PDB file of C-alpha atoms in Angstrom:
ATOM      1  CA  UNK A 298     -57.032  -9.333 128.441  1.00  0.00           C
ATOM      2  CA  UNK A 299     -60.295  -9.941 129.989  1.00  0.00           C
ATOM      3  CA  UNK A 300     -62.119  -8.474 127.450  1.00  0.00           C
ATOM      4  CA  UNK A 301     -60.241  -9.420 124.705  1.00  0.00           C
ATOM      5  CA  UNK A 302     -62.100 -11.852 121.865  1.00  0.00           C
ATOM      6  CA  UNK A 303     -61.189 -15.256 122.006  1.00  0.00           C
ATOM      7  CA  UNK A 304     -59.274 -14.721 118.848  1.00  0.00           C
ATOM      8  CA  UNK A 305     -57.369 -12.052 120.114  1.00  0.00           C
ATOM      9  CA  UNK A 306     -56.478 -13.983 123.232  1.00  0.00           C
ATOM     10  CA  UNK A 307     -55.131 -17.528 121.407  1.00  0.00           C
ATOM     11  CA  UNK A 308     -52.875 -15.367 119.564  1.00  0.00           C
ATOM     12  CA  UNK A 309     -51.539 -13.900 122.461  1.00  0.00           C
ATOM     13  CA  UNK A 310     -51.274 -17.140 124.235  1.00  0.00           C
ATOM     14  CA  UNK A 311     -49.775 -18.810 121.555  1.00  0.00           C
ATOM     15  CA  UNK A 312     -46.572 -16.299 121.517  1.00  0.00           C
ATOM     16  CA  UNK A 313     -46.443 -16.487 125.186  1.00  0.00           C
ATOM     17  CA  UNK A 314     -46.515 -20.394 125.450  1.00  0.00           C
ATOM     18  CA  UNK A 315     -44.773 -21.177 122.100  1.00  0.00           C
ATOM     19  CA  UNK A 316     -42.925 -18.250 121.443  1.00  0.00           C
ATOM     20  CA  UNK A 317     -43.910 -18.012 118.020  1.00  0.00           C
ATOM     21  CA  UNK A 318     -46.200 -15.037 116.051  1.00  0.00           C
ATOM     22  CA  UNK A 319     -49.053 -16.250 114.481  1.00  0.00           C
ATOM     23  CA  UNK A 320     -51.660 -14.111 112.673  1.00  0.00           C
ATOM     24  CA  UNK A 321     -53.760 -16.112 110.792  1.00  0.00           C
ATOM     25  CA  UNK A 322     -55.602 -18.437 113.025  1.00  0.00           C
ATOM     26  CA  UNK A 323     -59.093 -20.561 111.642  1.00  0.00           C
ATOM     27  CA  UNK A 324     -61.315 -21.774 114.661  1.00  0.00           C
ATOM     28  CA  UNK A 325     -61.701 -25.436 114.769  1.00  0.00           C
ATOM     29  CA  UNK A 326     -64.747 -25.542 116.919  1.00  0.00           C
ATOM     30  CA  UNK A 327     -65.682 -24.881 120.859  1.00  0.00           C
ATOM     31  CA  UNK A 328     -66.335 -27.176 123.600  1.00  0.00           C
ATOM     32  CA  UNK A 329     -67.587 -27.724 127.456  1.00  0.00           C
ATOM     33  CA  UNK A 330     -64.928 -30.269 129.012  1.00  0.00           C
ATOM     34  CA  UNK A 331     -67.302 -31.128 131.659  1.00  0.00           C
ATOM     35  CA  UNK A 332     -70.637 -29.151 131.228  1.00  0.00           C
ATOM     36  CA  UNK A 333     -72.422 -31.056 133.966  1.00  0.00           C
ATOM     37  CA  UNK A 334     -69.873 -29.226 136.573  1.00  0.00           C
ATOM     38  CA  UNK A 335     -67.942 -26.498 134.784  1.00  0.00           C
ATOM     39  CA  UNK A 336     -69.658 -23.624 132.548  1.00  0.00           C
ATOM     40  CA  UNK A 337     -65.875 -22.486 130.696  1.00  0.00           C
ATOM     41  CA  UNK A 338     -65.766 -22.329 127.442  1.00  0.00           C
ATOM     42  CA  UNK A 339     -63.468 -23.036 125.665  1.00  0.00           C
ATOM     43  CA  UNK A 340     -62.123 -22.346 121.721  1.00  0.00           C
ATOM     44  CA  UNK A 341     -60.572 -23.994 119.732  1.00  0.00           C
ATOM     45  CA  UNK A 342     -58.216 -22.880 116.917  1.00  0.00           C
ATOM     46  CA  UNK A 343     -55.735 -24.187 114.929  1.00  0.00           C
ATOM     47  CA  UNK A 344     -52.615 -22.049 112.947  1.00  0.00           C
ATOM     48  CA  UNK A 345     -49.985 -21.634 110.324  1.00  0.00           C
ATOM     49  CA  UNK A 346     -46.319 -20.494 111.881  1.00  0.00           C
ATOM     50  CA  UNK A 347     -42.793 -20.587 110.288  1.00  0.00           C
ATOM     51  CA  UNK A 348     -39.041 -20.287 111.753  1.00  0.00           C
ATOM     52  CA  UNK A 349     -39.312 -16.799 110.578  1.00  0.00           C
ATOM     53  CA  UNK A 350     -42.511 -16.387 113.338  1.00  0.00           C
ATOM     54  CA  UNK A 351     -41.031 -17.308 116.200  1.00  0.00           C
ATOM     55  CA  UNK A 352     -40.065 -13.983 118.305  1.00  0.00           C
ATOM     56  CA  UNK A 353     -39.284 -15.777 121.924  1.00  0.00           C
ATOM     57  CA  UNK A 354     -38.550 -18.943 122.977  1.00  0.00           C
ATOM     58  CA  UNK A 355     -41.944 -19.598 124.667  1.00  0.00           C
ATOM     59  CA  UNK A 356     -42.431 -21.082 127.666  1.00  0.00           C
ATOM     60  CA  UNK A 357     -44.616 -19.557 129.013  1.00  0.00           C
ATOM     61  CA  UNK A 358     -44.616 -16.477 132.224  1.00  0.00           C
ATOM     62  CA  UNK A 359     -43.089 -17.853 135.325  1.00  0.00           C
ATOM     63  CA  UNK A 360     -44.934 -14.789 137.187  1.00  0.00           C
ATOM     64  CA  UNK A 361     -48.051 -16.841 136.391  1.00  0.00           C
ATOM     65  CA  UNK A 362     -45.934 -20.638 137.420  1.00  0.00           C
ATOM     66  CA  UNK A 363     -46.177 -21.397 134.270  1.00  0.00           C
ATOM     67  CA  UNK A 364     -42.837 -23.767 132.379  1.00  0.00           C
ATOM     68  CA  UNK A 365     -44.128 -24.807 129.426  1.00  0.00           C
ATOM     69  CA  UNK A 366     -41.873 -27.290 127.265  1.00  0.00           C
ATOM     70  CA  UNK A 367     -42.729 -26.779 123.575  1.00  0.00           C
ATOM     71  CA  UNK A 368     -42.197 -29.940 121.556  1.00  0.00           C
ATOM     72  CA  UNK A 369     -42.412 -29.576 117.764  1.00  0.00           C
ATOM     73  CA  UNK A 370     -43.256 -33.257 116.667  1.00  0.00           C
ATOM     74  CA  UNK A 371     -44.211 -34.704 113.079  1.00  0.00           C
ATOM     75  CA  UNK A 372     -48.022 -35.669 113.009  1.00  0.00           C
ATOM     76  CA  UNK A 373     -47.632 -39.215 113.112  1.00  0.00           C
ATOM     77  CA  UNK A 374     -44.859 -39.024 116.232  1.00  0.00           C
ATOM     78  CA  UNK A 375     -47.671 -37.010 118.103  1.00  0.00           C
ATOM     79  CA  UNK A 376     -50.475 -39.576 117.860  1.00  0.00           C
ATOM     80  CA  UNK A 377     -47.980 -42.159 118.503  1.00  0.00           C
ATOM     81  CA  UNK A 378     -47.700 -40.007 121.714  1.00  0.00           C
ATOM     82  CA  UNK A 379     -51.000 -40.339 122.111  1.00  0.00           C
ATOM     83  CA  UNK A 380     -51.186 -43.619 121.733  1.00  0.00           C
ATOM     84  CA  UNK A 381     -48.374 -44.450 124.113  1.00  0.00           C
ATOM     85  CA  UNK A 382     -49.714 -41.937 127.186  1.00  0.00           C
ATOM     86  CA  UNK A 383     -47.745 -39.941 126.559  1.00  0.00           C
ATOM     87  CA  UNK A 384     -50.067 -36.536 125.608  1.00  0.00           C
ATOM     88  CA  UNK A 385     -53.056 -37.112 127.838  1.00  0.00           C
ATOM     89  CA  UNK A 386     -54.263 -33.325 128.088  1.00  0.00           C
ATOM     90  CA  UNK A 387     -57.702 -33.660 126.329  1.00  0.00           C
ATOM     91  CA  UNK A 388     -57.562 -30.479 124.889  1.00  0.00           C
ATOM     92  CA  UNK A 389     -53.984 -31.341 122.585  1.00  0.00           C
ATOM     93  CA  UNK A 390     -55.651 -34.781 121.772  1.00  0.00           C
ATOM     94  CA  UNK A 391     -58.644 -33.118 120.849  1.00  0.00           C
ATOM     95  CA  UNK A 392     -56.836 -30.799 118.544  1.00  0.00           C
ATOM     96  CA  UNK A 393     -54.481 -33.387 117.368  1.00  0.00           C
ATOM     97  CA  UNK A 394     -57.137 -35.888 116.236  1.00  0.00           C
ATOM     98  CA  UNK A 395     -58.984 -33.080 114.311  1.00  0.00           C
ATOM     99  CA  UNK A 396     -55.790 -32.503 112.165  1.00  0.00           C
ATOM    100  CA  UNK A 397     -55.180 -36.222 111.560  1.00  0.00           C
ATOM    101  CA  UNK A 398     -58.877 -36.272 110.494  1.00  0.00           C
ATOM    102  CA  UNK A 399     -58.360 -33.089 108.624  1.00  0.00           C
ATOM    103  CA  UNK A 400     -54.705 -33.004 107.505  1.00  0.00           C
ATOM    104  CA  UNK A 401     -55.728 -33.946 103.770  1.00  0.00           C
ATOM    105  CA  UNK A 402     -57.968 -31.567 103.099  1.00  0.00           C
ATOM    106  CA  UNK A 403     -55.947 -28.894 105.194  1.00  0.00           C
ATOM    107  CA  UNK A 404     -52.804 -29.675 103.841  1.00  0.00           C
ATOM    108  CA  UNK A 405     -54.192 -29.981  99.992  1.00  0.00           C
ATOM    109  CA  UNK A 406     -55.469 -26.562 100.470  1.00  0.00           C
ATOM    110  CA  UNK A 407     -52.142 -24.978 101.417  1.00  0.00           C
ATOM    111  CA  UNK A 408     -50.625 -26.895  98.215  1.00  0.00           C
ATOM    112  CA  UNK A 409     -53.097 -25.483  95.931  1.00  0.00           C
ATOM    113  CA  UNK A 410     -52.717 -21.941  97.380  1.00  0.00           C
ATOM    114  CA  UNK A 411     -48.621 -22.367  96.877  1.00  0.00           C
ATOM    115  CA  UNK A 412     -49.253 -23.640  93.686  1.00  0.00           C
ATOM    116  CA  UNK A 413     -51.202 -20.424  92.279  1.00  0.00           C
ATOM    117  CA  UNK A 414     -48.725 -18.008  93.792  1.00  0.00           C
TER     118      UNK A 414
END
């Protein structure tokens, strides 16, 4: 996938890590980690899945030594995580502190499309 879009590569990382489909995916925003030192890129995007999207269990490919754990925690129970040292990969923290910064407007939005359907 080398020369896949950065879209089309988070949605086929997200099946392969979490196991679950996802289709409609909004980009959050992009970021250097360490731009004095590294030049990657990286993107940021945030999605919508259900019970009915999930197709594996996730996980992740052990040909690539990869055993991810997937953890489906409430909001608050992951920034307690957070909090505690628990998370301390930069990139979940990142994405979990724009959602608790967000989640009014983002979950508002969903309500209002639910409620017109």
């Amino acid at each position: 996938m080398d020369n896949a879009s950065p879209e089309e590569r988070i949605i086929a990382e997200a099946q392969e890590e979490t196991g679950f489909r996802v289709t409609r995916i909004e980009p959050v925003f992009t970021a250097y980690m360490s731009p004095g030192s590294v030049t990657e890129k990286l993107y940021f995007f945030i999605a919508e899945y259900s019970p009915d999207d999930r197709q594996t269990g996730g996980g992740g490919l052990a040909e690539e030594g990869e055993d991810i754990e997937v953890l489906e925690w409430p909001l608050e129970q992951a920034l307690q995580a957070i909090r505690d040292g628990e998370i301390v990969d930069a990139k979940t923290i990142m994405l979990l502190q724009h959602l608790a910064l967000n989640s009014a407007s983002l979950f508002a939005a969903e309500r209002a499309k639910s409620d017109r359907v």
